[in-house]
mmCIF file of C-alpha atoms in Angstrom:
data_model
loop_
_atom_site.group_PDB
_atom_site.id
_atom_site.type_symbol
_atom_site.label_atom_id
_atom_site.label_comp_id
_atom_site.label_asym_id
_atom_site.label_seq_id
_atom_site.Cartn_x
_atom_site.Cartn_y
_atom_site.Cartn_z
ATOM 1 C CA UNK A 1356 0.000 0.000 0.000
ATOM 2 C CA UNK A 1357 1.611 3.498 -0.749
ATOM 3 C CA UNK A 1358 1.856 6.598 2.162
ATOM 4 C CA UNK A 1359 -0.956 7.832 0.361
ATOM 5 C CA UNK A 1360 -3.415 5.199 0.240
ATOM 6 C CA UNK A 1361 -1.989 4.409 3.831
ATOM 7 C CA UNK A 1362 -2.971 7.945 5.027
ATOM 8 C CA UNK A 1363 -6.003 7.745 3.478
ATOM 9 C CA UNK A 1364 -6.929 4.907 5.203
ATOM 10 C CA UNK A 1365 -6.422 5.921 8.988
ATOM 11 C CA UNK A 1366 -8.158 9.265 8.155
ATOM 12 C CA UNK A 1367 -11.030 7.137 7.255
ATOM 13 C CA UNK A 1368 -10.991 4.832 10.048
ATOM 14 C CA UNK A 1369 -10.358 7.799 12.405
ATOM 15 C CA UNK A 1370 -13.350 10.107 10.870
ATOM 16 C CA UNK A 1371 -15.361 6.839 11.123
ATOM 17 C CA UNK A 1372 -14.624 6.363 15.116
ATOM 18 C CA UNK A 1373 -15.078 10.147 15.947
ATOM 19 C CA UNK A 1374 -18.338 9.288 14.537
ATOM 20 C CA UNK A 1375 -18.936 6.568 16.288
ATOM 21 C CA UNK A 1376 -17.955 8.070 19.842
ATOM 22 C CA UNK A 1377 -20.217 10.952 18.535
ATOM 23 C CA UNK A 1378 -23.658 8.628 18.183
ATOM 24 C CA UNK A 1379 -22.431 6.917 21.395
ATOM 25 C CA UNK A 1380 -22.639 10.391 23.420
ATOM 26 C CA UNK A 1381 -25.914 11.690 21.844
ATOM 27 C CA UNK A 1382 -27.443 8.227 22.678
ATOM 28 C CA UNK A 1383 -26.389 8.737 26.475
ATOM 29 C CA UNK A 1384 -27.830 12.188 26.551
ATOM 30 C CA UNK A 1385 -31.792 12.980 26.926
ATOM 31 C CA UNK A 1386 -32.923 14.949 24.512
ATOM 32 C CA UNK A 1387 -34.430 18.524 25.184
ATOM 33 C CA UNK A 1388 -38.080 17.555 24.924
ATOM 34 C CA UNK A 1389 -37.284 14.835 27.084
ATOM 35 C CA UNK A 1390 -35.437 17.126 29.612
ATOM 36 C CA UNK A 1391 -38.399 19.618 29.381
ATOM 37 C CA UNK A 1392 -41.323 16.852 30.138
ATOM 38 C CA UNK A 1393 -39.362 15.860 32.834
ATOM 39 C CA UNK A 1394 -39.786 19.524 34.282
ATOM 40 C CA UNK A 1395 -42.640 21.411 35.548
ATOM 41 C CA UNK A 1396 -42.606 25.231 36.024
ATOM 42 C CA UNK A 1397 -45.033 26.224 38.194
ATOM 43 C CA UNK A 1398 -45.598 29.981 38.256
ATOM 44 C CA UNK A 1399 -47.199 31.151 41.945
ATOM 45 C CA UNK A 1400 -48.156 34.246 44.137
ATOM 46 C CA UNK A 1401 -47.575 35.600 47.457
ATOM 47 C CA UNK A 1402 -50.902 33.911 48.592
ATOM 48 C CA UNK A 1403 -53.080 31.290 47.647
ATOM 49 C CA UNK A 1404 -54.055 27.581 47.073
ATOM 50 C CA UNK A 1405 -50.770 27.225 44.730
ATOM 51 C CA UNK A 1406 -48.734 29.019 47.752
ATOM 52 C CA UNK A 1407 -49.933 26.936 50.410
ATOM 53 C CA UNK A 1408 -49.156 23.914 48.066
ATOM 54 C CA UNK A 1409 -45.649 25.038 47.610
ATOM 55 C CA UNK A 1410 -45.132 25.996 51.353
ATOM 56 C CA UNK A 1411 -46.360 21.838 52.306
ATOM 57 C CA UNK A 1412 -43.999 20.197 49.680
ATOM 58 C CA UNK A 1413 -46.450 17.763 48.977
ATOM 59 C CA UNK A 1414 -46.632 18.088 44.735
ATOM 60 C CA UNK A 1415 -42.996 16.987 44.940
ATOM 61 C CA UNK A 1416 -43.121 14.345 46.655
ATOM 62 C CA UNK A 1417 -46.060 13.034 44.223
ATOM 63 C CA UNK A 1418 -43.719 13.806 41.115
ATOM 64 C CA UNK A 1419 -40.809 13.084 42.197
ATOM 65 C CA UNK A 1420 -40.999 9.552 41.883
ATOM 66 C CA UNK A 1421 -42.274 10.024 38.711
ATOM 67 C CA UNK A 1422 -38.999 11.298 37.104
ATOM 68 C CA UNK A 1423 -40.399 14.717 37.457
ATOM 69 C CA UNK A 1424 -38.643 17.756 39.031
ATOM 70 C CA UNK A 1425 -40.904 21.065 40.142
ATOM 71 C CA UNK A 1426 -40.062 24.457 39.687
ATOM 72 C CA UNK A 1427 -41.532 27.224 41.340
ATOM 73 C CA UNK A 1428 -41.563 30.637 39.640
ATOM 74 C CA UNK A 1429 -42.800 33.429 41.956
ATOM 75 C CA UNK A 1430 -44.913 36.641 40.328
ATOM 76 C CA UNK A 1431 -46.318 40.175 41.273
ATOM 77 C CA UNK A 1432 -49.338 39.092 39.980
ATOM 78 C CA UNK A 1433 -51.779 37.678 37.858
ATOM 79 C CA UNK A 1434 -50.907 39.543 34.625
ATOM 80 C CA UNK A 1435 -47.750 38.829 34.406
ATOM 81 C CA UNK A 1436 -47.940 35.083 35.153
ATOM 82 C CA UNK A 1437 -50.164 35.002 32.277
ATOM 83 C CA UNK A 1438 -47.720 36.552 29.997
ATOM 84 C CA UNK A 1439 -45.199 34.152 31.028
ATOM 85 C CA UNK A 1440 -47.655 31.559 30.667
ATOM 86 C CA UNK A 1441 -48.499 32.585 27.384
ATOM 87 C CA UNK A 1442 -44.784 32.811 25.852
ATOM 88 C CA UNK A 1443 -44.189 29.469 27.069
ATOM 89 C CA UNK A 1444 -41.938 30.545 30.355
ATOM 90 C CA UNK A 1445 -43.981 28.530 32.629
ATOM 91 C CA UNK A 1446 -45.936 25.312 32.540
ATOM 92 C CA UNK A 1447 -48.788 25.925 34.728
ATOM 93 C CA UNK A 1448 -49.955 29.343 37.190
ATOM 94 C CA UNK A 1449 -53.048 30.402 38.958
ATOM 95 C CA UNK A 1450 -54.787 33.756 39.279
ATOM 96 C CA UNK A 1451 -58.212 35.683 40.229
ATOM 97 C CA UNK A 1452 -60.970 36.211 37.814
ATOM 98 C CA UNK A 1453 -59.976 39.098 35.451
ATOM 99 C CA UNK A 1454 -56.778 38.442 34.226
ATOM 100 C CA UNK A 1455 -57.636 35.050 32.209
ATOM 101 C CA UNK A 1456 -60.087 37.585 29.934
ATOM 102 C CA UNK A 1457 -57.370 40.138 29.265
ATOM 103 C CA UNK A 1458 -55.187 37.133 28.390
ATOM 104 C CA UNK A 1459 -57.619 34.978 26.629
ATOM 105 C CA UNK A 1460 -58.730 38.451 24.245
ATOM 106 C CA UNK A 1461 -54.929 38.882 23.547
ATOM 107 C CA UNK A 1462 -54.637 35.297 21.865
ATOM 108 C CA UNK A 1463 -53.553 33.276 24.908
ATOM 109 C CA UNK A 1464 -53.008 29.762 24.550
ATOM 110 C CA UNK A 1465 -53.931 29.256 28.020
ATOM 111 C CA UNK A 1466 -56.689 26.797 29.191
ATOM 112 C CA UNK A 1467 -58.824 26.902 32.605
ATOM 113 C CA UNK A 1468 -57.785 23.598 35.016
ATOM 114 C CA UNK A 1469 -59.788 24.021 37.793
ATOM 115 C CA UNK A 1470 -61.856 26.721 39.519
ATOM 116 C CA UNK A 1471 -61.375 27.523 43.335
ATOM 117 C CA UNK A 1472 -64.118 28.494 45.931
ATOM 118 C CA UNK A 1473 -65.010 32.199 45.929
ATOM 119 C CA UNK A 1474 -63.689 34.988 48.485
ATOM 120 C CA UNK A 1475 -65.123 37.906 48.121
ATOM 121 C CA UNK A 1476 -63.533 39.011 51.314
ATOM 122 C CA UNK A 1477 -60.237 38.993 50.516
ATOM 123 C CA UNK A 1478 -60.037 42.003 48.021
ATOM 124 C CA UNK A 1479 -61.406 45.761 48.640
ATOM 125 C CA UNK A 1480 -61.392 49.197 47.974
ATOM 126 C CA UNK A 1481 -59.190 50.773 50.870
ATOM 127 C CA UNK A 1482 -58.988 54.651 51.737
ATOM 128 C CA UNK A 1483 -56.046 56.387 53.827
ATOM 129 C CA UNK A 1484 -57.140 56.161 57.846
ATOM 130 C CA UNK A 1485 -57.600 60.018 57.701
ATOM 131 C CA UNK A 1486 -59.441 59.813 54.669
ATOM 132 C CA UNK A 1487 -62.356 62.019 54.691
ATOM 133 C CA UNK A 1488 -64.160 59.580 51.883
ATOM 134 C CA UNK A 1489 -66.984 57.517 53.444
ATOM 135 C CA UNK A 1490 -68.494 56.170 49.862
ATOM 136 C CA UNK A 1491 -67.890 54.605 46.494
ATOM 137 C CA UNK A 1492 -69.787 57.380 45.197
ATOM 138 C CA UNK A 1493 -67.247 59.926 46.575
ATOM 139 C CA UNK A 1494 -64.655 58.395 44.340
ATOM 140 C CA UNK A 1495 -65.578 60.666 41.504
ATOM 141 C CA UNK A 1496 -62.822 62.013 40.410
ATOM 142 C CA UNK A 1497 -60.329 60.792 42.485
ATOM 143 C CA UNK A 1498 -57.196 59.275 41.606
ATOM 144 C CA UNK A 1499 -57.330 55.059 42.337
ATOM 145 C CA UNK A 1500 -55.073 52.955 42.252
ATOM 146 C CA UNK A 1501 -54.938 49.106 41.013
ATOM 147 C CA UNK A 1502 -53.009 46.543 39.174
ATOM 148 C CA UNK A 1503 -54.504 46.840 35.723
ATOM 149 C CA UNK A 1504 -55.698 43.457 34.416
ATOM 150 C CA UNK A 1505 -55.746 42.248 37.869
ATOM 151 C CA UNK A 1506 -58.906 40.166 39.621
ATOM 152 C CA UNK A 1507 -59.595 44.021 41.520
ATOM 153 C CA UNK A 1508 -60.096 45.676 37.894
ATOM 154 C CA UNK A 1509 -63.595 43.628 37.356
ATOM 155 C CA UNK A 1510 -64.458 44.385 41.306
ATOM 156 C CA UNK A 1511 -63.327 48.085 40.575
ATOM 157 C CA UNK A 1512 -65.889 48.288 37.691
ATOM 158 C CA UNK A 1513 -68.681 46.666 39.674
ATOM 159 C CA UNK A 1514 -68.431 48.878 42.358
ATOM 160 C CA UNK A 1515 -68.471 51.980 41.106
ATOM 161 C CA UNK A 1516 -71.153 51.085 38.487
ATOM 162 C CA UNK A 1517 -73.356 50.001 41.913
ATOM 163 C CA UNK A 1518 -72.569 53.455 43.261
ATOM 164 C CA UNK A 1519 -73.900 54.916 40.041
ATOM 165 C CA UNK A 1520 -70.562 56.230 38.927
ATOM 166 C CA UNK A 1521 -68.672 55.313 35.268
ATOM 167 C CA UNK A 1522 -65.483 53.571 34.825
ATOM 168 C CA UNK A 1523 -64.585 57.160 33.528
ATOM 169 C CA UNK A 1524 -65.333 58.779 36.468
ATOM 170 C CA UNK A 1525 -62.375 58.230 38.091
ATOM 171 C CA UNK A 1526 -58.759 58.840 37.723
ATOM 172 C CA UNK A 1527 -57.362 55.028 37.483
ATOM 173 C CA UNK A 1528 -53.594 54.971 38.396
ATOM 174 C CA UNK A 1529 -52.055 51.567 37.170
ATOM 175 C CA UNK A 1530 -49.297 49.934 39.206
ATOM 176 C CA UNK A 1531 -48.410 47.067 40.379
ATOM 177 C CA UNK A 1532 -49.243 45.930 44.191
ATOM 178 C CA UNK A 1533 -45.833 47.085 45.369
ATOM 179 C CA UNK A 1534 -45.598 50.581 43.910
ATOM 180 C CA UNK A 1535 -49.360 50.994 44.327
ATOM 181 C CA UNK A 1536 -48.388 50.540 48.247
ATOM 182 C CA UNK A 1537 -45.887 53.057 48.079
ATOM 183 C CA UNK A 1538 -47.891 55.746 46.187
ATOM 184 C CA UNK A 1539 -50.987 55.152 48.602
ATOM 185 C CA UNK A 1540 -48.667 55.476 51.666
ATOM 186 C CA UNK A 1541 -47.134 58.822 50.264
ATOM 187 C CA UNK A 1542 -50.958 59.598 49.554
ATOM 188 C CA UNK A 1543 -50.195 60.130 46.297
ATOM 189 C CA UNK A 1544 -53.629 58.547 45.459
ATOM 190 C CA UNK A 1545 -56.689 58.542 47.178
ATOM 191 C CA UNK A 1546 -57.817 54.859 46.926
ATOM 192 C CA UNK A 1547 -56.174 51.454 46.192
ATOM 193 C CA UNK A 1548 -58.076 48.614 45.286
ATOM 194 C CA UNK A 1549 -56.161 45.417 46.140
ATOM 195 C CA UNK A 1550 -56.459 41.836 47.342
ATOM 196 C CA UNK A 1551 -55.116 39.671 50.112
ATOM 197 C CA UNK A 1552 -52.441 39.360 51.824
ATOM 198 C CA UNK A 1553 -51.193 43.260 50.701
ATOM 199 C CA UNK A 1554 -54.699 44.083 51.665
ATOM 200 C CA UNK A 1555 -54.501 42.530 55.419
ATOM 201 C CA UNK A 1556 -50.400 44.017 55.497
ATOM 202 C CA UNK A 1557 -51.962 47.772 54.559
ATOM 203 C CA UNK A 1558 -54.730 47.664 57.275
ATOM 204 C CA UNK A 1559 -51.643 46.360 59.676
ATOM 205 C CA UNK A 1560 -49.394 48.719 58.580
ATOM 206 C CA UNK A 1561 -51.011 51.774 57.285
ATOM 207 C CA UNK A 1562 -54.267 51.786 59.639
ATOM 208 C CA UNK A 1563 -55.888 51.439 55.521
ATOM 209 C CA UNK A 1564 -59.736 51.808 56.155
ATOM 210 C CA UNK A 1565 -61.945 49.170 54.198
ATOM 211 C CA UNK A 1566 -64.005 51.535 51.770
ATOM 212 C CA UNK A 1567 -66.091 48.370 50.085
ATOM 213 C CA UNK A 1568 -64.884 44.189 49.930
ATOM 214 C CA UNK A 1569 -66.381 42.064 46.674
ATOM 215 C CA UNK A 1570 -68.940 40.463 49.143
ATOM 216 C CA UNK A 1571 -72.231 40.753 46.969
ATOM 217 C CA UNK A 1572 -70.084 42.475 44.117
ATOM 218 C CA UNK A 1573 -68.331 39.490 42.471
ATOM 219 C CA UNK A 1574 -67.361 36.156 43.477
ATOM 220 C CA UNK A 1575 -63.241 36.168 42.991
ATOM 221 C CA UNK A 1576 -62.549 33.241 42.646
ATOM 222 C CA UNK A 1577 -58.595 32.137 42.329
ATOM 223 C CA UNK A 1578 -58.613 30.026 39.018
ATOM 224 C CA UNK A 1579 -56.157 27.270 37.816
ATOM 225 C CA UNK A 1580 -54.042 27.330 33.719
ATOM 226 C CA UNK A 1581 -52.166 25.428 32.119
ATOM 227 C CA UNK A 1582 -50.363 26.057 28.503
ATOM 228 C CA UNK A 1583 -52.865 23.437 25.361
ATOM 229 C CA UNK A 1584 -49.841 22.019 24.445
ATOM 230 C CA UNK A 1585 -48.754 20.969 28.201
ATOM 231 C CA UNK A 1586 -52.517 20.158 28.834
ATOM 232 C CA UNK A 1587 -52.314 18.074 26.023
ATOM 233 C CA UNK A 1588 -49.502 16.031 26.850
ATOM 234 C CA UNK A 1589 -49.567 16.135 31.091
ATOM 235 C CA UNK A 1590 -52.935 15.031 31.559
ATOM 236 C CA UNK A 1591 -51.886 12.939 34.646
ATOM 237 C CA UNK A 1592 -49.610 15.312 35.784
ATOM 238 C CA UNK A 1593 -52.395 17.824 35.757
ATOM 239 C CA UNK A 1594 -54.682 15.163 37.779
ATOM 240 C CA UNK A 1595 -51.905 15.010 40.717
ATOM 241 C CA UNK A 1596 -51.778 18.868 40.752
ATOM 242 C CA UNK A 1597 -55.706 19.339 41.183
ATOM 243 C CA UNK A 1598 -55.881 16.579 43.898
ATOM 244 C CA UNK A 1599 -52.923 17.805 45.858
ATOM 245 C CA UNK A 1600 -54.344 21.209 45.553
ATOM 246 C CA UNK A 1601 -57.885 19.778 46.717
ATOM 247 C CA UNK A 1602 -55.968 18.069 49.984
ATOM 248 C CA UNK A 1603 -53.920 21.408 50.660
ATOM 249 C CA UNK A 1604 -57.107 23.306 50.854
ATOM 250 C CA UNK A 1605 -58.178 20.207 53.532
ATOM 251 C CA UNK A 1606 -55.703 20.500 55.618
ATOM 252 C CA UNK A 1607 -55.698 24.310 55.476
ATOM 253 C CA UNK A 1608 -59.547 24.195 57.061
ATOM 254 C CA UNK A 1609 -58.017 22.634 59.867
ATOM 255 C CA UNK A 1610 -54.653 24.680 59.984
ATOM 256 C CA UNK A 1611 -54.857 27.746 59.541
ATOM 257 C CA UNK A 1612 -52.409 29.034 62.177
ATOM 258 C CA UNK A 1613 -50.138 26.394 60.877
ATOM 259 C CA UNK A 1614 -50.957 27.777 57.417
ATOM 260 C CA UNK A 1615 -50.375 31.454 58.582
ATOM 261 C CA UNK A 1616 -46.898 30.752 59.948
ATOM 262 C CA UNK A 1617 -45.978 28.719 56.728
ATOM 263 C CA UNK A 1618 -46.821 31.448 54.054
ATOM 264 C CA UNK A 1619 -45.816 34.460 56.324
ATOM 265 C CA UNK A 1620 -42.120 32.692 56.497
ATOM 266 C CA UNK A 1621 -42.265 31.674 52.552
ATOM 267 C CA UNK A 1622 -43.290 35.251 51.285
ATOM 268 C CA UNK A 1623 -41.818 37.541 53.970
ATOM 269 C CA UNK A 1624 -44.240 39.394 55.321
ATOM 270 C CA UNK A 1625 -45.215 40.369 58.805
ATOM 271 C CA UNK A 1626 -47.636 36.891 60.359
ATOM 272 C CA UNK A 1627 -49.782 39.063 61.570
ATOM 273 C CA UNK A 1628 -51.032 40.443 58.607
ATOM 274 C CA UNK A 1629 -50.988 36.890 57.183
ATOM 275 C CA UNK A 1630 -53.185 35.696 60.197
ATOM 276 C CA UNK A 1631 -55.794 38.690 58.870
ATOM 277 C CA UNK A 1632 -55.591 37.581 55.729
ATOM 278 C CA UNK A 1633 -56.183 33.630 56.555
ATOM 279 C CA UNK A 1634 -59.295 33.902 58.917
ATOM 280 C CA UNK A 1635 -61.226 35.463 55.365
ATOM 281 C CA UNK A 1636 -60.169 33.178 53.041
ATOM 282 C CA UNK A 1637 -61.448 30.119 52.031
ATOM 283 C CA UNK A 1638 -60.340 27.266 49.941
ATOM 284 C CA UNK A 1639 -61.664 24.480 48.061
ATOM 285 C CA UNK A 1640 -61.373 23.378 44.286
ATOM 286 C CA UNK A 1641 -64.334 22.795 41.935
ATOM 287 C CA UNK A 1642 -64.879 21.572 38.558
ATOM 288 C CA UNK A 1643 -65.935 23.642 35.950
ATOM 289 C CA UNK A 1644 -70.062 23.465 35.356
ATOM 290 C CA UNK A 1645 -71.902 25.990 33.363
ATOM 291 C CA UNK A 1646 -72.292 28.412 36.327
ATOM 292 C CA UNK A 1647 -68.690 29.252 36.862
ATOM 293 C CA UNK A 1648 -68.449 29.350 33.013
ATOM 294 C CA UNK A 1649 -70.987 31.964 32.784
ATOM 295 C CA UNK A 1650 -69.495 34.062 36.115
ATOM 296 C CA UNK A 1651 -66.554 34.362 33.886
ATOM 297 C CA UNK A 1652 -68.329 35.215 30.578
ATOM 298 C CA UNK A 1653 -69.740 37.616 32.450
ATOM 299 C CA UNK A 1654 -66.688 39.397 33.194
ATOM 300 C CA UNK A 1655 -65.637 39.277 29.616
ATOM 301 C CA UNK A 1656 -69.048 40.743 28.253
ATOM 302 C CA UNK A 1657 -68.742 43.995 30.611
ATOM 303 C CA UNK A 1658 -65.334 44.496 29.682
ATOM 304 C CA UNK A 1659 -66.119 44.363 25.974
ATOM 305 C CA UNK A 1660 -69.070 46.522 26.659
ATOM 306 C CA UNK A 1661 -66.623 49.065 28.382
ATOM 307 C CA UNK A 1662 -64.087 48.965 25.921
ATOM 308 C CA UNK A 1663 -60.800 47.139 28.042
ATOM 309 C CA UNK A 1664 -60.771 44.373 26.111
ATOM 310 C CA UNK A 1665 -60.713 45.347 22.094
ATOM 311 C CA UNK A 1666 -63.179 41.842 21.126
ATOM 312 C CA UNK A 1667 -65.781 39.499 22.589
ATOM 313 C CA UNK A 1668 -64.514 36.221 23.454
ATOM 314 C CA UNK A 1669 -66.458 32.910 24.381
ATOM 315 C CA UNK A 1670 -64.528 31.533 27.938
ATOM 316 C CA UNK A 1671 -65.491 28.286 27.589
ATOM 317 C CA UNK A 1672 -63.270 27.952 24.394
ATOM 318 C CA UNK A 1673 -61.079 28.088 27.076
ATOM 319 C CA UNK A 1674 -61.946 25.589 29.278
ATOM 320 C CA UNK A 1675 -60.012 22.477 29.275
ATOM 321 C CA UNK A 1676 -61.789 19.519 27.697
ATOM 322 C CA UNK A 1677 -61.947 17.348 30.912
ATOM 323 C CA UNK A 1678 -62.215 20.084 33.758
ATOM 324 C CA UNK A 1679 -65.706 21.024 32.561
ATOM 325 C CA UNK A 1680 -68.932 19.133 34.062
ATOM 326 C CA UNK A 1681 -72.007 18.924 31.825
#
């Protein structure tokens, strides 16, 4: 054989092994929609049924043995859980009533899960504790402020339309629960409409008087998503979620100063104002029949009727296929 032929040879054989060790490695290695099933990004809040879920450790040990690791993605609120829910960011999140409707107008891909109880209690319109405003109606005018999109944007509307006043009546300031806090301590607005626990920690902290709670306005209830395509493929998955979430509200009815000191060490804030918080709320999960559909298509009519969301959507498009009861 000649140098040449000779040096062609082992250039071959070598180019073949590299090859070789190359289809060996790949083989070894999961591939990334593999590595993604096998993960589960839960996005959560400072309070609720996902939170106290979370706080117990129970999902994990459900999943765990299942090859399946859980992350937990904390947000502000609902909004912007929904965006990351919507650009794929997260697997599966939970919010109040209004955001889903924003989301769902915008083109979401996000489905309804599961449906929790209602607590009207546990979101209101609060004034400054030497505020000389007694009344919804006295709101005319006045600067308010509230996370736009948020479950408190439907209550917001309610209210003042049962005082006789127009969404345009009043000054709407748009923040987020943390700089709304600051701006209503500085009394740089006159009204903040927000939801638990910020609303216990501002009647704590700020002596915040309760101007009107949802009770008789709207039901605010704390609703469960997940992305189609992850409903899709996760249905079991999805069933472990709902039932752990159904045994965490259990065990909260019969826990709830064990509850209180869990969240209050989880997300930071004061126990006392989580203790406030905790004696109002209620939890419980519920499948989806045709009543809960229609609180929720109610919310989306108004808002098309009002001109916040820019087209009229159907929610139970929405709803996934085997959460709904006939």
């Amino acid at each position: 054989m000649t140098p040449l032929r000779r040096s062609t040879s082992l250039s071959f054989i070598l180019l073949t092994l590299v090859f070789v060790v190359a289809a060996l490695i790949a083989g070894c290695q999961p591939d990334a929609a593999t590595q993604q099933e096998k993960l589960i990004r839960i996005g959560y809040q400072k309070f609720g049924s996902v939170s106290i879920l979370k706080a117990r450790g129970t999902l994990e040990k459900r999943l765990n043995p299942l090859g399946y690791r859980v992350q937990w993605v904390p947000f502000p609120a609902g909004p912007q859980l929904l965006e990351a829910l919507n650009t794929g960011s997260i697997d599966i999140g939970h919010t109040g009533n209004t955001p889903p409707i924003f989301a769902q107008a915008a083109g979401s891909s996000l489905v309804y899960i599961g449906a929790g109880s209602p607590k009207p209690q546990t979101e209101a319109i609060l004034v400054h504790k030497d505020s000389p405003i007694r009344r919804v109606e006295e709101l005319k005018g006045k600067k308010v402020a509230l996370n736009k999109g948020s479950n408190v944007h439907y209550f917001l509307v309610k209210s003042l339309e049962k005082a006789g006043l127009r969404y345009q009546d009043i000054q709407p300031v748009y923040l987020p629960p943390a700089d709304a806090r600051a701006a209503f301590a500085k009394h740089s607005v006159d009204a903040w409409v927000i939801w638990d626990p910020y609303y216990s920690a501002a009647e704590v902290d700020l002596g915040a008087k309760t101007l009107v709670n949802a009770d008789g306005i709207t039901s605010n209830r704390e609703y469960f998503f997940a992305t189609k395509a992850f409903s899709e493929k996760h249905e079991a998955e999805i069933d472990i979620l709902l039932d752990e979430l159904k045994k965490s509200a259990a065990w909260f009815a019969k826990h709830r100063q064990e509850a209180a000191s869990l969240l209050a060490k989880q997300i930071g804030m004061d126990v006392k104002a989580v203790d406030r918080a905790i004696r109002r709320s209620d939890y419980g999960i519920e499948t989806f029949q045709p009543a809960i559909v229609s609180d929720q298509q109610l919310i989306a009519d108004t808002f098309y009727d009002i001109g916040l969301i820019p087209k009229q959507i159907q929610v139970k498009e929405a709803i996934w296929s085997k959460g709904i009861q006939k």
